[in-house]
Coordinates of C-alpha atoms and ligand atoms in Angstrom, one line a residue:
M1375 CA 123.5 106.2 30.9
P1376 CA 122.8 106.0 34.8
K1377 CA 119.6 104.0 35.6
T1378 CA 116.7 105.9 37.3
G1379 CA 114.6 104.7 40.0
P1380 CA 115.1 104.3 43.7
R1381 CA 118.5 104.6 44.9
R1382 CA 119.9 102.7 47.9
L1383 CA 122.9 103.5 50.2
I1384 CA 125.2 100.6 50.6
V1385 CA 127.4 101.0 53.7
V1386 CA 130.8 99.1 53.3
L1387 CA 132.6 98.9 56.9
G1388 CA 136.4 98.7 57.2
D1389 CA 136.5 95.0 57.5
Q1390 CA 134.3 94.3 54.5
L1391 CA 136.9 95.0 51.8
S1392 CA 135.6 92.2 49.5
T1393 CA 134.0 92.8 46.0
D1394 CA 131.8 89.8 46.5
L1395 CA 130.3 91.3 49.7
S1396 CA 126.6 90.4 50.1
S1397 CA 125.8 94.1 50.3
L1398 CA 127.6 94.9 47.1
Q1399 CA 126.0 91.8 45.4
A1400 CA 122.4 92.9 46.5
G1401 CA 123.3 96.4 45.1
D1402 CA 123.2 97.9 41.6
R1403 CA 126.3 99.8 40.5
E1404 CA 124.6 101.9 38.2
R1405 CA 122.1 103.2 40.3
D1406 CA 123.3 102.8 44.2
V1407 CA 126.0 104.7 46.1
V1408 CA 128.4 103.1 48.4
L1409 CA 129.3 104.8 51.7
M1410 CA 132.8 104.1 53.3
C1411 CA 133.9 106.2 56.3
E1412 CA 136.7 106.5 58.5
V1413 CA 135.4 107.5 62.0
A1414 CA 137.0 108.5 65.3
E1415 CA 134.9 106.2 67.3
E1416 CA 136.3 103.2 65.5
A1417 CA 140.0 104.8 65.5
T1418 CA 139.8 105.2 69.2
Y1419 CA 137.7 102.3 70.9
V1420 CA 141.3 101.2 72.0
D1421 CA 144.6 102.8 71.3
H1422 CA 145.5 100.7 68.2
H1423 CA 148.9 100.1 67.1
K1424 CA 149.9 102.7 64.6
Q1425 CA 150.5 100.0 61.8
K1426 CA 146.9 98.7 62.4
L1427 CA 145.4 102.2 61.8
V1428 CA 147.7 102.6 58.7
F1429 CA 146.5 99.1 57.3
V1430 CA 143.0 99.5 57.8
F1431 CA 142.7 103.1 56.4
S1432 CA 145.0 102.5 53.7
A1433 CA 143.2 99.3 52.6
M1434 CA 139.9 101.1 52.8
R1435 CA 141.0 103.8 50.7
H1436 CA 142.4 101.4 48.1
F1437 CA 139.3 99.4 48.4
A1438 CA 137.3 102.6 47.3
D1439 CA 139.4 102.9 44.3
E1440 CA 138.9 99.2 43.3
L1441 CA 135.1 99.7 43.5
R1442 CA 135.2 102.9 41.6
Q1443 CA 137.3 101.0 38.9
E1444 CA 134.5 98.4 38.8
G1445 CA 131.9 101.1 38.2
W1446 CA 130.5 102.0 41.6
E1447 CA 130.0 105.5 42.8
V1448 CA 131.7 105.7 46.1
D1449 CA 131.3 108.5 48.7
Y1450 CA 134.4 108.1 50.9
V1451 CA 134.6 110.2 54.1
G1452 CA 138.1 110.5 55.3
L1453 CA 138.9 111.0 58.9
T1454 CA 139.9 114.7 59.0
D1455 CA 137.2 115.7 56.1
S1456 CA 135.3 118.6 57.5
G1457 CA 131.8 117.9 58.8
N1458 CA 133.0 114.1 59.8
T1459 CA 130.8 113.3 62.9
G1460 CA 133.1 110.8 64.2
S1461 CA 130.7 107.8 64.3
F1462 CA 129.1 105.3 62.0
A1463 CA 125.7 106.5 63.0
G1464 CA 126.4 110.2 62.4
E1465 CA 128.0 109.5 58.8
V1466 CA 125.1 107.2 57.9
K1467 CA 122.6 110.0 58.8
R1468 CA 124.6 112.6 56.7
A1469 CA 124.7 110.3 53.7
A1470 CA 121.0 109.7 54.0
H1471 CA 120.4 113.6 53.9
R1472 CA 122.6 113.7 50.8
Y1473 CA 121.2 111.0 48.8
E1474 CA 117.8 110.4 50.2
P1475 CA 117.9 106.5 49.5
D1476 CA 115.0 104.6 49.8
Q1477 CA 116.8 101.7 51.7
I1478 CA 120.2 101.3 53.5
I1479 CA 121.9 98.1 52.9
V1480 CA 124.8 96.7 54.9
T1481 CA 126.4 93.4 55.5
E1482 CA 126.3 92.3 59.0
P1483 CA 129.0 93.8 61.1
G1484 CA 131.9 91.6 62.5
E1485 CA 131.5 93.0 65.9
W1486 CA 128.9 93.5 68.7
R1487 CA 129.7 97.1 69.2
V1488 CA 129.0 98.0 65.8
L1489 CA 126.0 95.9 65.3
K1490 CA 124.5 98.1 68.1
D1491 CA 125.2 100.9 66.1
V1492 CA 123.6 99.6 62.9
E1493 CA 120.5 98.7 64.8
G1494 CA 119.9 102.2 65.5
W1495 CA 120.2 103.5 61.9
E1496 CA 116.7 102.8 60.9
K1497 CA 115.5 105.3 63.6
S1498 CA 118.2 108.0 63.2
T1499 CA 117.7 108.2 59.3
G1500 CA 114.1 107.3 58.9
R1501 CA 115.0 104.8 56.1
P1502 CA 114.6 101.0 56.2
V1503 CA 117.9 99.2 56.9
K1504 CA 118.5 95.6 55.2
T1505 CA 121.3 93.7 57.1
L1506 CA 122.7 90.8 55.1
Q1507 CA 124.6 87.8 56.1
D1508 CA 128.2 88.0 55.8
R1509 CA 128.8 85.1 53.6
R1510 CA 132.6 85.1 53.8
F1511 CA 132.2 83.0 56.6
L1512 CA 131.6 79.3 56.1
C1513 CA 129.1 79.0 59.3
S1514 CA 126.6 81.5 59.9
R1515 CA 125.8 82.7 63.3
A1516 CA 122.4 80.7 63.1
E1517 CA 124.2 77.4 61.8
F1518 CA 126.6 77.8 64.9
A1519 CA 123.8 78.4 67.3
E1520 CA 122.2 75.3 66.0
W1521 CA 125.2 73.1 66.2
S1522 CA 125.9 74.2 69.6
D1523 CA 122.3 73.9 70.9
G1524 CA 122.0 71.1 73.5
R1525 CA 125.8 70.1 73.6
R1526 CA 127.1 69.4 76.9
E1527 CA 130.3 71.2 75.9
M1528 CA 131.5 72.6 72.7
R1529 CA 134.8 71.5 71.4
M1530 CA 136.5 73.0 68.2
E1531 CA 137.6 69.5 67.0
H1532 CA 134.0 68.2 66.9
F1533 CA 133.0 71.6 65.1
Y1534 CA 136.0 71.2 62.7
R1535 CA 134.8 67.8 61.5
V1536 CA 131.3 69.3 60.5
M1537 CA 133.2 72.1 58.5
R1538 CA 135.5 69.6 56.8
R1539 CA 132.5 67.6 55.6
R1540 CA 130.7 70.7 54.6
T1541 CA 133.5 72.2 52.5
G1542 CA 134.9 68.8 51.2
L1543 CA 138.2 70.0 52.1
L1544 CA 140.8 67.2 52.5
M1545 CA 137.8 64.6 52.4
D1546 CA 137.7 61.3 50.6
G1547 CA 134.2 60.8 50.5
D1548 CA 133.0 60.9 53.9
H1549 CA 136.4 60.0 55.3
P1550 CA 139.4 62.6 56.1
E1551 CA 142.3 62.1 53.9
G1552 CA 145.0 60.1 55.5
G1553 CA 142.6 58.4 57.7
R1554 CA 143.0 61.0 60.5
W1555 CA 141.2 64.5 61.1
N1556 CA 144.2 66.0 62.9
F1557 CA 148.0 65.7 62.4
D1558 CA 149.2 67.8 65.2
E1559 CA 150.9 65.0 66.6
E1560 CA 153.5 65.3 63.6
N1561 CA 153.6 68.9 64.2
R1562 CA 155.1 71.3 66.9
K1563 CA 158.7 70.7 66.5
P1564 CA 161.1 72.8 68.8
A1565 CA 163.0 75.7 67.2
D1566 CA 166.0 74.9 65.0
R1567 CA 168.5 77.6 64.0
S1568 CA 169.7 75.6 61.0
L1569 CA 166.2 75.7 59.1
F1570 CA 165.9 77.8 56.2
M1571 CA 163.6 80.7 57.1
P1572 CA 161.6 82.1 54.1
E1573 CA 161.4 85.8 54.4
P1574 CA 157.9 87.2 54.0
P1575 CA 157.3 89.9 51.1
R1576 CA 156.8 93.3 52.6
F1577 CA 155.3 96.0 50.6
R1578 CA 156.5 99.5 50.0
P1579 CA 154.0 102.3 51.0
D1580 CA 152.6 103.9 47.9
A1581 CA 151.3 107.6 48.0
T1582 CA 148.0 106.7 49.4
T1583 CA 149.8 104.8 52.4
R1584 CA 152.3 107.4 52.8
E1585 CA 149.4 110.1 53.1
V1586 CA 147.5 107.9 55.7
M1587 CA 151.0 107.3 57.6
A1588 CA 151.5 111.2 57.9
M1589 CA 147.8 111.4 59.2
I1590 CA 148.3 108.7 61.8
E1591 CA 151.7 110.0 63.0
H1592 CA 149.9 113.5 63.3
L1593 CA 146.8 112.4 65.2
F1594 CA 148.0 109.3 66.8
G1595 CA 151.7 109.9 67.2
D1596 CA 151.5 108.5 70.9
N1597 CA 150.1 105.3 70.2
F1598 CA 151.9 102.1 70.6
G1599 CA 153.9 100.9 67.7
D1600 CA 156.5 101.8 64.8
L1601 CA 155.4 103.2 61.6
Q1602 CA 158.9 102.9 60.0
G1603 CA 159.2 99.7 58.3
F1604 CA 155.4 99.2 57.5
G1605 CA 155.1 96.6 55.0
W1606 CA 151.7 95.3 55.1
A1607 CA 149.8 94.6 51.7
V1608 CA 146.8 97.3 51.4
T1609 CA 145.6 96.2 48.0
R1610 CA 143.8 92.8 47.1
K1611 CA 146.9 92.3 44.5
E1612 CA 149.4 92.7 47.1
A1613 CA 147.5 90.6 49.4
E1614 CA 147.4 87.8 46.8
R1615 CA 151.1 88.1 46.2
A1616 CA 151.5 87.6 49.8
R1617 CA 149.1 84.5 49.7
D1618 CA 151.2 83.1 47.0
H1619 CA 154.5 83.5 48.5
F1620 CA 153.0 81.6 51.7
I1621 CA 151.6 78.9 49.7
D1622 CA 154.7 78.4 47.4
N1623 CA 157.5 78.8 50.2
V1624 CA 156.2 78.5 53.6
L1625 CA 153.3 76.2 53.8
P1626 CA 155.2 73.1 53.2
G1627 CA 157.1 73.8 56.7
F1628 CA 154.0 75.2 58.5
G1629 CA 153.0 72.1 60.5
D1630 CA 156.5 71.1 61.7
N1631 CA 157.4 74.6 62.9
Q1632 CA 154.1 76.1 64.1
D1633 CA 155.1 76.3 67.6
A1634 CA 158.8 77.2 67.1
M1635 CA 160.1 80.6 68.5
L1636 CA 163.6 82.0 67.7
L1637 CA 165.0 85.6 68.8
G1638 CA 165.3 87.9 65.9
E1639 CA 163.1 85.6 63.6
D1640 CA 159.8 87.5 63.6
F1641 CA 157.7 85.2 61.4
L1642 CA 159.2 81.9 60.9
Y1643 CA 156.7 79.5 59.1
H1644 CA 153.6 81.4 59.6
S1645 CA 151.5 83.1 57.0
L1646 CA 151.1 86.4 58.0
L1647 CA 147.6 86.4 56.1
S1648 CA 145.4 87.1 59.1
P1649 CA 144.9 91.0 58.5
Y1650 CA 143.9 90.3 55.0
L1651 CA 141.4 87.5 55.8
N1652 CA 140.0 89.7 58.5
T1653 CA 139.4 92.6 56.3
G1654 CA 138.3 90.8 53.4
L1655 CA 141.3 91.2 50.9
L1656 CA 141.5 87.6 50.9
N1657 CA 138.9 84.8 50.9
P1658 CA 139.2 82.1 53.4
L1659 CA 137.7 79.4 51.5
D1660 CA 139.7 80.1 48.5
L1661 CA 142.9 80.3 50.4
C1662 CA 142.2 76.7 51.8
R1663 CA 141.5 75.2 48.5
R1664 CA 144.7 76.6 47.2
A1665 CA 146.5 74.9 50.2
E1666 CA 144.7 71.7 49.4
E1667 CA 145.7 71.9 45.8
R1668 CA 149.2 72.0 46.9
W1669 CA 148.7 68.8 48.9
R1670 CA 147.2 67.1 45.9
E1671 CA 150.1 68.2 43.7
E1672 CA 152.4 66.6 46.2
K1673 CA 154.1 70.0 46.9
A1674 CA 153.1 70.2 50.6
P1675 CA 152.8 67.5 53.2
L1676 CA 149.6 66.5 54.6
N1677 CA 150.3 67.5 58.3
A1678 CA 151.1 71.1 57.1
V1679 CA 148.3 71.4 55.0
E1680 CA 145.7 70.0 57.3
G1681 CA 147.2 72.0 60.2
F1682 CA 146.8 75.3 58.2
I1683 CA 143.2 74.5 56.9
R1684 CA 142.2 73.6 60.6
Q1685 CA 143.2 77.1 61.7
I1686 CA 141.1 78.8 59.1
I1687 CA 137.9 76.6 58.8
G1688 CA 138.3 75.2 62.5
W1689 CA 139.5 77.7 64.9
R1690 CA 138.7 81.0 62.9
E1691 CA 135.0 80.0 62.6
Y1692 CA 134.7 78.4 65.7
V1693 CA 135.8 81.5 67.8
R1694 CA 133.5 83.6 65.6
G1695 CA 130.6 81.2 66.6
I1696 CA 131.3 81.4 70.2
Y1697 CA 131.7 85.4 69.9
W1698 CA 128.2 85.7 68.7
L1699 CA 126.7 83.1 70.9
M1700 CA 128.0 84.6 74.1
M1701 CA 128.3 88.3 73.6
P1702 CA 127.8 90.7 75.2
D1703 CA 128.2 89.1 78.5
Y1704 CA 131.4 87.2 77.2
A1705 CA 133.6 90.4 77.3
A1706 CA 133.2 90.6 81.1
S1707 CA 133.9 87.1 82.0
N1708 CA 136.4 86.6 84.6
H1709 CA 136.2 82.9 86.0
L1710 CA 139.4 83.0 87.7
D1711 CA 138.8 86.5 89.6
A1712 CA 141.9 87.9 88.3
K1713 CA 142.4 91.7 89.3
R1714 CA 146.1 92.5 88.6
D1715 CA 146.7 95.6 86.4
L1716 CA 148.7 94.7 83.3
P1717 CA 152.1 95.6 83.9
W1718 CA 153.6 98.4 82.0
F1719 CA 156.1 96.2 80.3
Y1720 CA 153.4 95.1 77.9
W1721 CA 153.6 98.4 76.4
S1722 CA 157.4 99.3 77.1
G1723 CA 159.0 95.8 76.7
E1724 CA 161.3 96.7 79.7
T1725 CA 161.7 93.6 81.5
D1726 CA 164.6 91.1 82.2
M1727 CA 162.1 88.4 81.1
A1728 CA 163.8 87.9 77.5
C1729 CA 160.9 85.9 76.0
I1730 CA 158.4 88.8 77.0
A1731 CA 160.9 91.5 75.9
E1732 CA 161.3 89.8 72.5
V1733 CA 157.6 89.4 71.9
V1734 CA 156.6 92.9 72.9
S1735 CA 159.6 94.5 70.8
Q1736 CA 158.5 92.3 67.8
T1737 CA 155.0 93.3 68.4
R1738 CA 155.9 97.3 68.6
R1739 CA 157.9 96.6 65.3
N1740 CA 155.4 94.7 63.3
A1741 CA 152.0 94.7 64.8
Y1742 CA 152.4 91.0 64.6
A1743 CA 153.3 88.0 66.8
H1744 CA 152.5 84.3 65.9
H1745 CA 150.0 82.3 67.7
I1746 CA 152.4 80.6 70.1
Q1747 CA 154.0 83.8 71.1
R1748 CA 150.5 85.4 71.9
L1749 CA 149.4 82.2 73.6
M1750 CA 152.5 80.9 75.5
I1751 CA 154.5 84.1 76.1
T1752 CA 152.3 87.2 76.8
G1753 CA 148.9 85.4 77.3
N1754 CA 150.7 82.7 79.5
F1755 CA 152.3 85.4 81.9
A1756 CA 149.0 87.4 82.0
L1757 CA 147.2 84.1 83.1
L1758 CA 149.8 83.0 85.5
A1759 CA 150.0 86.6 87.0
G1760 CA 146.3 87.0 87.4
V1761 CA 145.8 90.0 85.1
E1762 CA 142.2 91.1 84.7
P1763 CA 141.0 89.5 81.6
R1764 CA 139.6 93.0 80.4
Q1765 CA 142.8 94.5 80.5
V1766 CA 144.5 91.7 78.7
H1767 CA 141.7 91.8 76.1
E1768 CA 142.1 95.5 75.5
W1769 CA 145.9 95.0 74.8
Y1770 CA 145.6 92.3 72.3
L1771 CA 142.7 94.3 70.5
A1772 CA 144.9 97.2 70.4
V1773 CA 148.5 95.8 69.5
Y1774 CA 148.0 93.4 66.5
A1775 CA 147.1 94.5 62.8
D1776 CA 144.7 91.6 62.6
A1777 CA 142.9 92.3 65.9
F1778 CA 139.1 92.5 65.5
E1779 CA 137.1 91.9 68.5
W1780 CA 135.0 88.9 67.1
V1781 CA 138.4 86.9 66.6
E1782 CA 140.6 88.6 69.4
L1783 CA 138.1 88.5 72.3
P1784 CA 137.5 84.6 72.4
N1785 CA 141.2 84.1 71.9
T1786 CA 142.1 86.0 74.8
I1787 CA 139.1 85.6 77.1
G1788 CA 138.4 82.0 76.4
M1789 CA 141.7 80.3 75.1
S1790 CA 144.4 82.4 76.7
Q1791 CA 142.9 83.4 80.1
F1792 CA 140.6 80.7 80.7
A1793 CA 138.2 83.4 82.0
D1794 CA 135.0 81.9 80.4
G1795 CA 135.7 78.9 82.7
G1796 CA 136.1 76.3 79.7
I1797 CA 133.5 77.3 77.1
L1798 CA 135.8 77.5 74.3
G1799 CA 138.7 75.3 75.4
S1800 CA 139.1 72.6 77.9
K1801 CA 142.1 73.7 79.8
P1802 CA 143.9 77.0 80.8
Y1803 CA 147.1 77.3 78.7
A1804 CA 149.4 77.8 81.5
S1805 CA 153.0 76.5 81.5
S1806 CA 156.2 77.1 83.5
G1807 CA 159.6 78.2 81.9
A1808 CA 160.3 74.5 80.7
Y1809 CA 157.9 74.7 77.8
I1810 CA 159.3 78.0 76.5
D1811 CA 162.9 76.7 76.9
R1812 CA 161.8 73.8 74.8
M1813 CA 160.1 75.6 72.0
S1814 CA 162.6 78.6 71.7
D1815 CA 166.0 79.9 72.3
Y1816 CA 164.9 82.7 74.5
C1817 CA 166.0 81.4 77.8
G1818 CA 169.6 81.2 76.7
K1819 CA 169.8 85.0 76.5
C1820 CA 167.7 85.7 79.6
R1821 CA 169.0 87.1 82.9
Y1822 CA 166.8 84.5 84.6
D1823 CA 167.6 80.7 84.9
V1824 CA 164.9 78.6 83.6
K1825 CA 166.1 75.6 85.6
K1826 CA 165.8 77.4 88.8
R1827 CA 162.4 77.6 90.7
V1828 CA 162.8 79.7 93.8
E1829 CA 165.9 81.7 93.9
E1830 CA 166.2 85.6 93.0
E1831 CA 167.7 84.6 89.5
A1832 CA 165.0 81.8 89.1
C1833 CA 162.9 82.2 85.9
P1834 CA 159.5 83.7 87.1
F1835 CA 157.4 81.6 85.0
N1836 CA 158.3 78.6 87.2
A1837 CA 157.1 79.9 90.6
L1838 CA 154.2 81.7 89.2
Y1839 CA 153.1 78.4 87.4
W1840 CA 152.8 76.7 90.7
D1841 CA 151.3 79.6 92.5
F1842 CA 148.6 79.7 89.6
I1843 CA 148.1 75.9 90.3
A1844 CA 147.7 76.4 94.0
R1845 CA 145.7 79.5 94.1
N1846 CA 143.1 78.2 91.6
E1847 CA 142.8 74.7 93.0
S1848 CA 139.1 75.4 94.0
K1849 CA 138.2 76.2 90.4
L1850 CA 140.9 74.0 88.6
G1851 CA 141.4 71.1 90.7
N1852 CA 138.8 68.9 89.1
N1853 CA 140.0 69.6 85.5
R1854 CA 141.1 66.3 84.0
R1855 CA 143.8 68.0 81.8
L1856 CA 145.4 69.5 84.9
A1857 CA 145.2 66.3 86.9
F1858 CA 149.0 65.6 86.5
A1859 CA 150.0 69.1 87.8
Y1860 CA 147.8 68.8 90.7
R1861 CA 149.0 65.3 91.5
N1862 CA 152.6 66.9 91.4
W1863 CA 151.4 69.8 93.5
A1864 CA 149.8 67.5 96.2
R1865 CA 153.2 65.3 96.3
M1866 CA 155.4 68.4 96.7
D1867 CA 156.7 68.8 100.1
P1868 CA 155.4 71.8 102.2
A1869 CA 158.7 73.7 102.3
T1870 CA 159.0 73.7 98.6
K1871 CA 155.5 74.7 98.2
K1872 CA 155.9 77.6 100.6
A1873 CA 159.3 78.9 98.8
L1874 CA 157.5 78.6 95.4
R1875 CA 154.7 80.7 96.5
T1876 CA 156.9 83.1 98.4
R1877 CA 159.0 83.8 95.3
A1878 CA 156.0 84.1 93.3
R1879 CA 154.6 86.6 95.7
S1880 CA 157.8 88.7 95.9
F1881 CA 158.0 88.7 92.0
L1882 CA 154.5 89.8 91.6
N1883 CA 154.8 92.5 94.5
Q1884 CA 157.4 94.2 92.4
L1885 CA 155.4 94.4 89.1
S1886 CA 154.0 97.9 88.3
Ligands
FAD1142 P1 148.9 81.5 60.7 O1 149.6 80.5 61.9 O2 149.6 81.5 59.6 O3 147.6 80.6 60.5 C1 146.8 80.9 59.6 C2 145.4 81.5 59.8 O4 144.5 80.5 60.7 C3 145.5 82.8 60.3 O5 145.8 83.8 59.4 C4 144.2 82.8 60.9 O6 143.2 83.5 60.2 C5 143.8 81.5 61.3 N1 144.0 81.2 62.8 C6 145.0 80.7 63.4 N2 144.6 80.4 64.7 C7 143.6 81.1 64.8 C8 143.0 81.1 66.2 N3 143.2 80.8 67.2 N4 141.7 82.0 65.9 C9 141.2 82.4 64.9 N5 142.0 82.3 63.7 C10 143.0 81.5 63.8 N6 143.8 86.1 65.4 C11 143.1 87.1 64.8 O7 143.2 87.0 63.4 N7 143.0 88.1 65.5 C12 143.3 88.4 66.6 O8 143.1 89.6 67.1 C13 143.9 87.4 67.4 N8 144.0 87.6 68.7 C14 144.6 86.6 69.4 C15 145.0 86.7 70.8 C16 145.4 85.6 71.4 C17 145.7 85.9 72.9 C18 145.5 84.6 70.9 C19 146.3 83.3 71.6 C20 145.4 84.3 69.6 C21 144.8 85.5 68.8 N9 144.7 85.0 67.5 C22 144.1 86.3 66.6 C23 144.8 83.8 66.8 C24 146.1 83.6 66.0 O9 147.3 83.8 67.0 C25 146.3 84.5 64.8 O10 145.4 84.2 64.0 C26 147.6 84.3 64.1 O11 148.7 84.5 64.9 C27 147.8 85.1 63.0 O12 149.0 85.1 62.3 P2 149.2 84.2 60.9 O13 148.3 84.9 59.8 O14 150.6 84.1 60.6 O15 148.6 82.8 61.3
DLZ1143 C1 139.3 98.8 62.8 C2 138.7 100.0 62.2 C3 139.2 101.2 62.3 C4 140.4 101.6 63.1 N1 138.6 102.4 61.8 C5 137.5 102.2 61.0 C6 136.7 103.1 60.3 O1 137.2 104.4 60.6 N2 135.8 102.9 59.6 C7 135.3 101.5 59.3 O2 134.6 101.5 58.4 N3 136.1 100.8 59.9 C8 137.1 100.9 60.8 N4 137.6 99.9 61.4 C9 137.3 98.5 61.3 C10 136.0 98.5 62.0 O3 136.1 98.4 63.2 C11 135.2 97.1 61.5 O4 134.9 97.2 60.1 C12 133.7 97.1 62.2 O5 134.2 97.2 63.5 C13 132.9 95.9 61.9 O6 132.8 95.1 62.9
SF4_1144 FE1 161.3 83.6 79.7 FE2 162.1 82.4 81.8 FE3 163.1 81.7 79.6 FE4 163.8 83.9 80.7 S1 164.2 82.0 81.6 S2 163.2 83.7 78.6 S3 161.7 84.5 81.8 S4 161.1 81.6 80.1

């Protein structure tokens, strides 16, 4: 027997697919109604990879079913349903007319753009809107602001220790397990073909996913990305299977092989869990506790488990904190005054640089590349070439299944492009071909020679690296972490300097 009394409208957004979401916890399934809507505004703010669109919409549809099974009334508006206004504001207004709720409840959105939208709902519907904290994150926006307040500089490593103490993860009383907070020195081994590579589980599209695939192919057929081979989990159960596979088979090798890159090996020792964490199919703290348990059972080494947990309670929470602290101005940051257009090969993959061609083609196939590929291949190249950070940001926001602005933007603008001038991290991640050669087997299959610097056949990363160092000297010359590079540049003879810069210029001039 449904309860009578005031009815509330609970709006659940596409990255809030968690049954323990604060808005759902605040609701009453016997009385309130849940609104979920696919809207054109979200589907088009960048030209998303087709797999990302299918993943989000299929996961949303499956989540609506999950809520219905739990007894909720869910009003689900599909992208092509008649009357769909194409925006959150429009759909919330229409739903307010349908249900005449006495209150609208929503968990705070992950992104600035959507928060601005939510802030207009009270006026557009004439109903009070209650916005609740997103408790899936371990550090609230207010707590991060408090932590950062008065600090001369923010650093992830300091923040991470606070999060370790707060969660108790890998702690022995007040001390870190193993006597150190960070075991990175033992990680980051180069690629090794002889390693056994665990294959990640892929999930066969069910009828719902196939329906979404047909819709996306029809509406967004020209967007970047292949749909055949779509294998992302779209239900909580599937995401949990992916999680268990990672914990059982991949986690033990995570630390050692975190930075390795091998031709034809798209996933190596990574979890591929970011799309599920970012949409709420998996809970970050639960995942970390399961990883910790593996170490306590002596089934995974401390360097692997600590490295994995750091990415989640450290980096993931830290970049979110920076995003909310710095938005909206952060999106326009361009400390190095980079102006070049994003080269077309970021979309086509058509370049003789084997490393970039490999990462772009993998990205097209899977809507995935691992961290070092994003940071040290495509990110590094854009940084060295001086591509405008906004264009780099829009590319990353479009092409990865896990790309939501709160996490993508600080990683791109801050970590990868140093466009924030050092707010997020202390140095630009710039490197010559030598690093790529050490961590991958890409160079062996490349038309360019990684050992050469100035010749026509020389690896472009080499001259571009020195050109980057030289042209940004006024802004980076005092950076302690680049002292070695600037000392080497200062020692170089003028003819070599000139040849490097000429080679960089001629390479950049032929980019389109
Ligand atoms: P794993 O290597 O298995 O790591 C485990 C988890 O740790 C990830 O699932 C993720 O939740 C978290 N994590 C690891 N590194 C980071 C990080 N730097 N910031 C935040 N969380 C982290 N991550 C996104 O989730 N969405 C993005 O849009 C995104 N854009 C990026 C753009 C650039 C330029 C760079 C350099 C990094 C970006 N990252 C982004 C961070 C990182 O590359 C991805 O989280 C990771 O590659 C996801 O793959 P995985 O799940 O296999 O990660
Ligand atoms: C990424 C995305 C896309 C493509 N489409 C929708 C949508 O139509 N409806 C929706 O609720 N969410 C979508 N999302 C995820 C949102 O972008 C994300 O939930 C909000 O931006 C929250 O910050
Ligand atoms: Fe990339 Fe240079 Fe190696 Fe070619 S030689 S794969 S361009 S780093």
